[in-house]
Short mmCIF file of C-alpha atoms and ligand atoms in Angstrom, two decimals:
data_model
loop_
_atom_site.label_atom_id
_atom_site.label_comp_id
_atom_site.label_asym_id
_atom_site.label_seq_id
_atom_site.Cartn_x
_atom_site.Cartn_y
_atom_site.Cartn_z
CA UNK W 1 -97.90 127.51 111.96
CA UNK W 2 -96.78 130.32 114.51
CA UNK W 3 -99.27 132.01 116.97
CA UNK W 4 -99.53 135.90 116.52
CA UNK W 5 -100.95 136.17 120.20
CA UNK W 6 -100.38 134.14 122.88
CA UNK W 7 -102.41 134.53 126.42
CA UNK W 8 -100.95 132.29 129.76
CA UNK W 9 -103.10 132.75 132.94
CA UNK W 10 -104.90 135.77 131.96
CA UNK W 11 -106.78 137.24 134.83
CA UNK W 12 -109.47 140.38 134.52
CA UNK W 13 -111.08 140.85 138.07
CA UNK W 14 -113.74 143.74 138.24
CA UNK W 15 -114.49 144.11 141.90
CA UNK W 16 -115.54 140.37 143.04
CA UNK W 17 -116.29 139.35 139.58
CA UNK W 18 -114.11 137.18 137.47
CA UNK W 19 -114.18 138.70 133.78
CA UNK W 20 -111.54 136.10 132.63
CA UNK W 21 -110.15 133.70 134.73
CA UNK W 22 -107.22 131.95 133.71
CA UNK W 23 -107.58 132.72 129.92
CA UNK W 24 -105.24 130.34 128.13
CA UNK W 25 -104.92 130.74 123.92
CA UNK W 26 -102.56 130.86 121.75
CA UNK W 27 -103.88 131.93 117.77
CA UNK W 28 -102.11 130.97 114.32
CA UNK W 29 -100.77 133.40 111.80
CA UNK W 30 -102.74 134.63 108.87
CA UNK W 31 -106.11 133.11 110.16
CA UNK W 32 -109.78 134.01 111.14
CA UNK W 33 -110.63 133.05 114.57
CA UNK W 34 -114.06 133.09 115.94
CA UNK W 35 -114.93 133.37 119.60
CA UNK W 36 -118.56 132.25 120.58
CA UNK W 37 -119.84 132.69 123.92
CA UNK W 38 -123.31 133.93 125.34
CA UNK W 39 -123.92 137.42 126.63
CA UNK W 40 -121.31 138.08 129.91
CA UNK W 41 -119.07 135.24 129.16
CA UNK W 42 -116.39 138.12 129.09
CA UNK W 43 -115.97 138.60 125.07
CA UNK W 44 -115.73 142.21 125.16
CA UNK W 45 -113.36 142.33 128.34
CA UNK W 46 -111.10 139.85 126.79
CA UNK W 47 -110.62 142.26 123.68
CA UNK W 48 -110.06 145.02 125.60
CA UNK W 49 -107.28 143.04 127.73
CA UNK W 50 -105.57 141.99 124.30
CA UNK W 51 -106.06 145.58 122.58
CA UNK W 52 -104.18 147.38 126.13
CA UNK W 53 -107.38 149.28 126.61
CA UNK W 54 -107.79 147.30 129.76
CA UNK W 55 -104.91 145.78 132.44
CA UNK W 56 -105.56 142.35 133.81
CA UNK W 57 -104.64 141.71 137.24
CA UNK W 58 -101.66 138.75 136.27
CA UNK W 59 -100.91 136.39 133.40
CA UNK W 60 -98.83 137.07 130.37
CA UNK W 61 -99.58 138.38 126.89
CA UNK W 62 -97.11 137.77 123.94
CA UNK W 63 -97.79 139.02 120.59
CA UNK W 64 -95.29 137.70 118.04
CA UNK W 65 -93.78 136.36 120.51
CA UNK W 66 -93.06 139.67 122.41
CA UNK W 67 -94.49 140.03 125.78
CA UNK W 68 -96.72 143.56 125.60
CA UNK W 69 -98.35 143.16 128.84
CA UNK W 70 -96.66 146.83 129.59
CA UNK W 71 -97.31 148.35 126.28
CA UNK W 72 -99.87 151.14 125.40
CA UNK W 73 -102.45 149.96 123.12
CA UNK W 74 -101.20 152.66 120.51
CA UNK W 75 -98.12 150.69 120.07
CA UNK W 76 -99.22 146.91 120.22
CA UNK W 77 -100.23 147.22 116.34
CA UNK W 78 -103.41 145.72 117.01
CA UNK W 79 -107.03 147.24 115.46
CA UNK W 80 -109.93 147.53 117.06
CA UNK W 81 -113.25 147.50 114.67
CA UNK W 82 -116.05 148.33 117.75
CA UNK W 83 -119.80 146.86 117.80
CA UNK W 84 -121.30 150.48 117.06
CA UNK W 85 -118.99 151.50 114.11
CA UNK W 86 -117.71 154.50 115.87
CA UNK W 87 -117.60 156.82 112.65
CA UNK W 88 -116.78 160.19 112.62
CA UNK W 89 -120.16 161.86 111.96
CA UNK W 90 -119.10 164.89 110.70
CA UNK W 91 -116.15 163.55 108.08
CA UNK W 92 -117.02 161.73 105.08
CA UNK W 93 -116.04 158.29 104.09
CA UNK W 94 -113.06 159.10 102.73
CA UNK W 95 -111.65 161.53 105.54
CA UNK W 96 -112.78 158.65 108.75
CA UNK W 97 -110.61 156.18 106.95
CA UNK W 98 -107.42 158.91 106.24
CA UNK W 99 -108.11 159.76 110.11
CA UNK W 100 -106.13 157.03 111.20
CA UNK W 101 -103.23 157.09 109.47
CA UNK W 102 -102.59 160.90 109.94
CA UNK W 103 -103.16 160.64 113.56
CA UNK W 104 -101.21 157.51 113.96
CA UNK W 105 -99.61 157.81 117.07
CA UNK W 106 -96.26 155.60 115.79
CA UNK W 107 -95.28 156.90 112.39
CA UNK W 108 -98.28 159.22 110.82
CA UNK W 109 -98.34 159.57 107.41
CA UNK W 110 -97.86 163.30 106.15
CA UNK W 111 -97.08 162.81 102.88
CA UNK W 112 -100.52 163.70 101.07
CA UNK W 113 -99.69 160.99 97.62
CA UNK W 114 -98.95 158.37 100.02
CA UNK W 115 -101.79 158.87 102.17
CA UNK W 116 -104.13 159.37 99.15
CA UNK W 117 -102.87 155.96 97.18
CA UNK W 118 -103.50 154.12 100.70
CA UNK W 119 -106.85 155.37 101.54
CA UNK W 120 -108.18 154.61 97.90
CA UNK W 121 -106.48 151.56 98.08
CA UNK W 122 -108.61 150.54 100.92
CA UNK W 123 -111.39 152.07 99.56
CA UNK W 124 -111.52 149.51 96.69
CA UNK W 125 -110.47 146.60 98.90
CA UNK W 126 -113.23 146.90 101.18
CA UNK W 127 -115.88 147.97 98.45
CA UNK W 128 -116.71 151.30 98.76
CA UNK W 129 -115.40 153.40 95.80
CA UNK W 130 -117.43 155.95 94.42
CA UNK W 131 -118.90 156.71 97.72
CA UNK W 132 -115.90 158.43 98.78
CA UNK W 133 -117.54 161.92 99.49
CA UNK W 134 -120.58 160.86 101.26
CA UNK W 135 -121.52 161.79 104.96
CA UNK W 136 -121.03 158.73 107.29
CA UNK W 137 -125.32 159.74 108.19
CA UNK W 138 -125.81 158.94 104.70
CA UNK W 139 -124.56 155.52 103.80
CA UNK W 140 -126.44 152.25 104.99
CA UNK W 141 -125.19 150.03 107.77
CA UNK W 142 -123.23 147.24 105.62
CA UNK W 143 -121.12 150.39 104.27
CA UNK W 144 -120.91 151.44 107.54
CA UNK W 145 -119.46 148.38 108.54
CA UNK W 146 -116.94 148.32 105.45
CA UNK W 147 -116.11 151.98 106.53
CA UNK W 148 -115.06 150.98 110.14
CA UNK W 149 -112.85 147.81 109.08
CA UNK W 150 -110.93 150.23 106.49
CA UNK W 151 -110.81 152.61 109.05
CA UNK W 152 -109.16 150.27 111.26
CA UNK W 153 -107.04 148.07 108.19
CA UNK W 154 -105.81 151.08 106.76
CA UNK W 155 -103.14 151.61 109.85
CA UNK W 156 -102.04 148.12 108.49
CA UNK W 157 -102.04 146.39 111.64
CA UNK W 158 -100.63 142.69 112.42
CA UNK W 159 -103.87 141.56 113.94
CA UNK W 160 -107.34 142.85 113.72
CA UNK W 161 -110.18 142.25 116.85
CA UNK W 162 -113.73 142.50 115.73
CA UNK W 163 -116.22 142.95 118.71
CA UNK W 164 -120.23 141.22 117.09
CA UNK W 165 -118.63 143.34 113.97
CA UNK W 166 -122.36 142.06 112.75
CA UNK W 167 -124.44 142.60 115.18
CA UNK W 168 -125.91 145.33 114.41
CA UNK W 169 -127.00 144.65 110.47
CA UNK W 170 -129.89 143.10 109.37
CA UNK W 171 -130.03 139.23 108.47
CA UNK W 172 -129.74 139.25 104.98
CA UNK W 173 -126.97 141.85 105.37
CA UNK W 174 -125.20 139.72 108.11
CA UNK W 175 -124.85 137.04 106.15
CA UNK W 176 -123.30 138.37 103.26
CA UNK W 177 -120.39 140.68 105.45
CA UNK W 178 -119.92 137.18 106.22
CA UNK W 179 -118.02 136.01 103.15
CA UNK W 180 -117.14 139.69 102.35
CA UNK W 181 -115.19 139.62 105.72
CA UNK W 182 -113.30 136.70 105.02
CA UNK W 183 -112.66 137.65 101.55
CA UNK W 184 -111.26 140.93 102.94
CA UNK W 185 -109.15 139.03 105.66
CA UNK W 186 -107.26 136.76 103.34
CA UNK W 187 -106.45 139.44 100.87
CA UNK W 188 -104.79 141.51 103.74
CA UNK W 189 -103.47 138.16 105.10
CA UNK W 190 -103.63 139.35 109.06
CA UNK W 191 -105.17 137.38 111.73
CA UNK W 192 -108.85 138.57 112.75
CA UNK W 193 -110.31 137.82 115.51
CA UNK W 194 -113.70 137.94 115.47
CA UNK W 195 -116.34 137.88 118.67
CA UNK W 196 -119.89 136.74 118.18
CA UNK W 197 -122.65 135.61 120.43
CA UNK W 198 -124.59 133.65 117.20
CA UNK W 199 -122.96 130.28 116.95
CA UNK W 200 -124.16 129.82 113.12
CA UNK W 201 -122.02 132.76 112.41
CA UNK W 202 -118.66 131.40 114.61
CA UNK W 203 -119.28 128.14 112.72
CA UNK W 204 -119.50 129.46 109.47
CA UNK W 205 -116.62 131.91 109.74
CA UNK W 206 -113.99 130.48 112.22
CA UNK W 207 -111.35 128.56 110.45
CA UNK W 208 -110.57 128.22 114.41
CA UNK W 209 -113.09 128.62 116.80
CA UNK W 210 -112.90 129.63 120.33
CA UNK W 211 -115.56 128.78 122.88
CA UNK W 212 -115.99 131.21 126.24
CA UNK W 213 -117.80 130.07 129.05
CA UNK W 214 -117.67 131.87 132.58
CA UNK W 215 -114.71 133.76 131.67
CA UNK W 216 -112.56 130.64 130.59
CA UNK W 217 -112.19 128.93 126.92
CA UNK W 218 -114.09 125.74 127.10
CA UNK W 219 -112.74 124.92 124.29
CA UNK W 220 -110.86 125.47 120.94
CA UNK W 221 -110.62 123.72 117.59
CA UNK W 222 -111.59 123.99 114.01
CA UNK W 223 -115.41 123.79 112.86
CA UNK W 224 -116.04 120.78 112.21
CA UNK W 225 -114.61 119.53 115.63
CA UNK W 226 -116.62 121.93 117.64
CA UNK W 227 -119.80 120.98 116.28
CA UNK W 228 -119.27 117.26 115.93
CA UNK W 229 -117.60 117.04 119.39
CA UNK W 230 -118.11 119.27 121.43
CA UNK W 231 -116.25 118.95 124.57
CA UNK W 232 -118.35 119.85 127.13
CA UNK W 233 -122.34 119.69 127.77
CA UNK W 234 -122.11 123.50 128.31
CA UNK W 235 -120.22 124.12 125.12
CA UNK W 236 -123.08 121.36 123.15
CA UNK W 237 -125.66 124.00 124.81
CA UNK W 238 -124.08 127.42 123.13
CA UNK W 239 -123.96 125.82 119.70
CA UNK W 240 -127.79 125.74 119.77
CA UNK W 241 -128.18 122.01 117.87
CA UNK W 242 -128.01 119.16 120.71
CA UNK W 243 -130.93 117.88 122.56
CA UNK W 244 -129.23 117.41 126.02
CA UNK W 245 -130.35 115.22 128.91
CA UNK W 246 -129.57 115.16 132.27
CA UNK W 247 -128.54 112.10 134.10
CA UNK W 248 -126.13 108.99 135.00
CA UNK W 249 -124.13 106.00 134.01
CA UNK W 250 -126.01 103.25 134.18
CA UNK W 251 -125.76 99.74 133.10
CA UNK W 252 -126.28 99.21 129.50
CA UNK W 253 -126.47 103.25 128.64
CA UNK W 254 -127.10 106.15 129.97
CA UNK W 255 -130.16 106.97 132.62
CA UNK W 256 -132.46 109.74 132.53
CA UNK W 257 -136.12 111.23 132.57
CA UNK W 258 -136.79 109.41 129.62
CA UNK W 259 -135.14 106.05 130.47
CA UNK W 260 -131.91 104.21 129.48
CA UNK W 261 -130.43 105.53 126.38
CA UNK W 262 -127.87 103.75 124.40
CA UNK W 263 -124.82 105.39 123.17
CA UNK W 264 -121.80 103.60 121.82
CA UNK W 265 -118.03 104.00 122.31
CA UNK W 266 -116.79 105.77 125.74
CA UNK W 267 -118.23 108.91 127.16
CA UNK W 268 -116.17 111.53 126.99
CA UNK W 269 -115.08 113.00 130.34
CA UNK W 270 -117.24 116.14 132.04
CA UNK W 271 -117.71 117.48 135.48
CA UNK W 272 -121.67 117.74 134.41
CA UNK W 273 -122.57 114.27 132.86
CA UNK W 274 -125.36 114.50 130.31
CA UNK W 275 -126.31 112.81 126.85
CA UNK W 276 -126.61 114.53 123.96
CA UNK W 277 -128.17 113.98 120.05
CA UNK W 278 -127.83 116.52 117.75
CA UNK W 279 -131.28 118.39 116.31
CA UNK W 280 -130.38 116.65 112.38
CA UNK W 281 -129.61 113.51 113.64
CA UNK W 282 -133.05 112.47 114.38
CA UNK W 283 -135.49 110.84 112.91
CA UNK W 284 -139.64 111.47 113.33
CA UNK W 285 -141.68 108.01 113.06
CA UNK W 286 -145.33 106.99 113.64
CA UNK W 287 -146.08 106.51 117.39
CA UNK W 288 -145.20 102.57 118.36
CA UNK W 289 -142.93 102.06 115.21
CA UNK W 290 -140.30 99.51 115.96
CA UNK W 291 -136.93 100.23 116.45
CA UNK W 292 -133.85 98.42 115.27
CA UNK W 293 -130.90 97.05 117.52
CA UNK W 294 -128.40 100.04 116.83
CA UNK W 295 -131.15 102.97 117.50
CA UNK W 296 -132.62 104.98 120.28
CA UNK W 297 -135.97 105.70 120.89
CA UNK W 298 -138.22 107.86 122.33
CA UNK W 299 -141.89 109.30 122.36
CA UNK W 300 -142.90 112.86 122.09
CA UNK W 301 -145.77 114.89 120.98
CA UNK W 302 -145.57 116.93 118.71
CA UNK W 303 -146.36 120.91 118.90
CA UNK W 304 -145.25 123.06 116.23
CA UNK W 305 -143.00 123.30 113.42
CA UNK W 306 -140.54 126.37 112.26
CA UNK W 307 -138.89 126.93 108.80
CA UNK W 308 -135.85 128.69 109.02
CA UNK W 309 -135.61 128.85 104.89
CA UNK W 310 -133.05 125.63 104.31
CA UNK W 311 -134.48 123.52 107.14
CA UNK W 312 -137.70 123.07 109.09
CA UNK W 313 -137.43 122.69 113.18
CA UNK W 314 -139.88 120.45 114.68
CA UNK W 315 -140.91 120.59 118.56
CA UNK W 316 -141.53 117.94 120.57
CA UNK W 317 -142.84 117.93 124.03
CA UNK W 318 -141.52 114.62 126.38
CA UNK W 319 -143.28 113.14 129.13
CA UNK W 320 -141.63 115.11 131.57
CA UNK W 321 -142.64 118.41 129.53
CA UNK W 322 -139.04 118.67 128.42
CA UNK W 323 -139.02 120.35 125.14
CA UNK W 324 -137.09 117.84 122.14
CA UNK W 325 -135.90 119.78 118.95
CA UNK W 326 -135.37 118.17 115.51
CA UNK W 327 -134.17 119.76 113.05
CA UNK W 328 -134.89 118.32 108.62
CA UNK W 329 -133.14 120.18 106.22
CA UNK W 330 -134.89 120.62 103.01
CA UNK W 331 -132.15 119.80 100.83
CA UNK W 332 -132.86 116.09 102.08
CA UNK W 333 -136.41 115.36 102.58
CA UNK W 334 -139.48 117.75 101.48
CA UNK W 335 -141.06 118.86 104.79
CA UNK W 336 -144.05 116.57 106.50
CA UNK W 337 -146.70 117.73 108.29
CA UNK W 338 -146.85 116.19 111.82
CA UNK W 339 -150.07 116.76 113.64
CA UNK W 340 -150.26 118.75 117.04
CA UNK W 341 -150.94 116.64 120.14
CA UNK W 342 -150.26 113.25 118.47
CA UNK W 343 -147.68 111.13 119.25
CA UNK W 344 -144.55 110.43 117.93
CA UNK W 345 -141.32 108.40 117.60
CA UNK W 346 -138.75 110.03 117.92
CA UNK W 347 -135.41 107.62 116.71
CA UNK W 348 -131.80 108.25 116.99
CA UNK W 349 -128.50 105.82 115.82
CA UNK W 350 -126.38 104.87 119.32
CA UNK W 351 -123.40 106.00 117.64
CA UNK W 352 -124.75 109.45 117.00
CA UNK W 353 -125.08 109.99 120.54
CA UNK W 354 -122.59 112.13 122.63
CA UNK W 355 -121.90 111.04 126.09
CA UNK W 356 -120.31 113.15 129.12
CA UNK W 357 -119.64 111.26 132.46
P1 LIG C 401 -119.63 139.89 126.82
O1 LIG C 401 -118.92 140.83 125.91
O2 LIG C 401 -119.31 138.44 126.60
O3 LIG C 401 -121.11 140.10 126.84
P2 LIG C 401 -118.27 141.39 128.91
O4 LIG C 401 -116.83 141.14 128.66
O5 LIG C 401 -118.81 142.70 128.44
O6 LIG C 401 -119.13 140.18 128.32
O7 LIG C 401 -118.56 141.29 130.46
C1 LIG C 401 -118.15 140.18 131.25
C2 LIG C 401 -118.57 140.43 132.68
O8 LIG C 401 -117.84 141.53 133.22
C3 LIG C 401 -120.04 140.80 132.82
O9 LIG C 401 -120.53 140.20 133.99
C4 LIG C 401 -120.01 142.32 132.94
O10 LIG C 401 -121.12 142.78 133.67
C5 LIG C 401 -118.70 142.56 133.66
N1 LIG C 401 -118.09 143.85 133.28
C6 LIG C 401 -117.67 144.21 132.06
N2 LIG C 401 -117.12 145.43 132.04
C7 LIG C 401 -117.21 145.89 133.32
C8 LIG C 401 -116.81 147.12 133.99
N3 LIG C 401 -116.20 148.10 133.32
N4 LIG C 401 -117.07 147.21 135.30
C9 LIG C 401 -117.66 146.20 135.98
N5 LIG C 401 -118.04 145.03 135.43
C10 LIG C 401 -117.82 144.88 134.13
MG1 LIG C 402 -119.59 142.27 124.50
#
């Protein structure tokens, strides 16, 4: 597959700060990205860097396979949908989304028929038809969001950059613009690429995911490889589901707070080691309950439980007060009731650990 946009080197300095430093990517045609990374990782800055809005300090940009490091954003043919919407409060629905393409600063569209059939078009791709009329103060926030994509899909452009295009919609909301967005993206067939600090909703959405941490990709690869192996401890932290420990190489496993744990296989390389067991991949036992060969075990006492609707979370305290996560889904066992204060087992296969060294 060909890459729409390419970065090399990308630099974005902001007085002594580093907003990207060295930003290295290169995304596939006709695909939906997703690019996770906490708050002040540099998401928004490295949007604004590929959208022209902002000029980095060196490194090159190509997109399809022109360098556009010197053009203005209103000729790199790249939307922008922002985190607040941006509507128009005083046009209606069907006027914000014609606003574009009459003001168009590279080929406007004057002829009223054309610019009709488009914005209807739209209209109906993004779901919004029979509210054409309506004030942009009277339509909830999911339409609001469907208002500012058309808005921005209507100019037809060969790549679209969403900026937490969900953040600011309720949960049950949120998670269906999720397949509504995707839907959306492969009827148009452009490449979106879509920011997010929630790393449930770059898993879910990201046929390729992109991880930011302190202004550089930690790493990038589909779904499943993210969250199965991740390549760093920091980028195991951001996805939210791995019980990390601290700690070194040792003989026979890995050393830490809570003694030697067993992993199997090689460690992958890091510059911070740690061991890591993902939140589902544990199992809850009476206190003293023996162990086979291939498992890990630890203790832990028990504090509370959280259901999350398909899964319950169950907290753990360690000896060492550390704070030990696992995570049941429903769909799998019904949920127990662990008591608080008591003791527990807490079991683990070796070859479900993840080592860094
Ligand atoms: P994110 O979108 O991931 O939360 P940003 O890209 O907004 O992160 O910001 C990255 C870093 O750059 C932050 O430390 C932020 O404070 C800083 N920053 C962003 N924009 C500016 C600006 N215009 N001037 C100075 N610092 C900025
Ligand atoms: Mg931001």
């Amino acid at each position: 597959m060909s890459a729409v946009l390419q970065l090399s080197n990308v630099v974005k300095t902001y007085g002594d700060l580093r907003a990207l430093d060295g930003i290295e990517l290169s995304l596939p045609e006709d695909s939906y990205v997703s690019l996770l990374g906490p708050s002040g990782s540099g998401k928004t800055t490295l949007l604004r860097v590929i959208a022209g809005f902002e000029q980095p300090e060196s490194g090159a940009i190509r997109f399809s396979g022109k360098d556009v490091s010197n053009t203005p954003p209103h000729e790199r043919n790249i939307g922008f949908v922002f985190q607040n919407f941006a509507l128009f409060p005083h046009l209606s629905v069907y006027d914000n989304i014609a606003f574009g393409l009459v003001n168009r600063a590279v080929d406007p569209v004057t002829d009223m028929k054309l610019l009709d059939r488009k914005v209807r078009d739209m209209i109906s791709l993004v779901g919004l038809a029979g509210l054409e009329g309506r004030a942009t103060t009277q339509i909830s926030g999911g339409q609001k969001q469907r208002v500012a994509l058309a808005r921005t899909l209507v100019t037809e452009p060969q790549m679209v950059l969403l900026d937490e295009p969900l953040g600011a919609l309720d949960a049950n909301l949120r998670a269906r613009m999720r397949s509504e967005l995707r839907m959306i993206r492969e009827r148009c067939g452009v490449t979106f690429l879509h920011v997010t600090g929630s790393e449930t909703e770059a898993l879910a959405m990201g046929d390729t995911v992109l991880v930011l941490d302190r202004a550089r990709i930690a790493q990038q690869g589909d779904s499943d490889t993210i969250y199965n192996r991740p390549c760093s401890p920091a980028v195991a932290r951001f996805l939210n589901c791995y019980n990390l420990f601290s700690g070194k190489m040792a003989d026979g496993g890995f050393a830490t707070a809570q003694g030697l744990l067993g992993f199997q296989g090689h460690p992958q390389r890091a510059a911070d080691p740690a061991y890591a067991i993902r939140y589902d991949r544990v199992d809850i036992r009476p206190a003293g309950a023996a162990a086979t060969a291939d498992e890990v075990q630890i203790e832990g006492t028990f504090i509370a439980s959280e259901y999350t609707g398909s899964a319950v979370n169950a907290f753990f305290s360690l000896d060492d007060g550390k704070v030990f996560e696992v995570e049941a889904h429903l769909s799998h066992r019904a949920p127990e009731n662990y008591e608080p204060h008591r003791r527990y087992a807490l079991a683990w296969k070796r070859e479900d650990a993840l080592v860094f060294a």
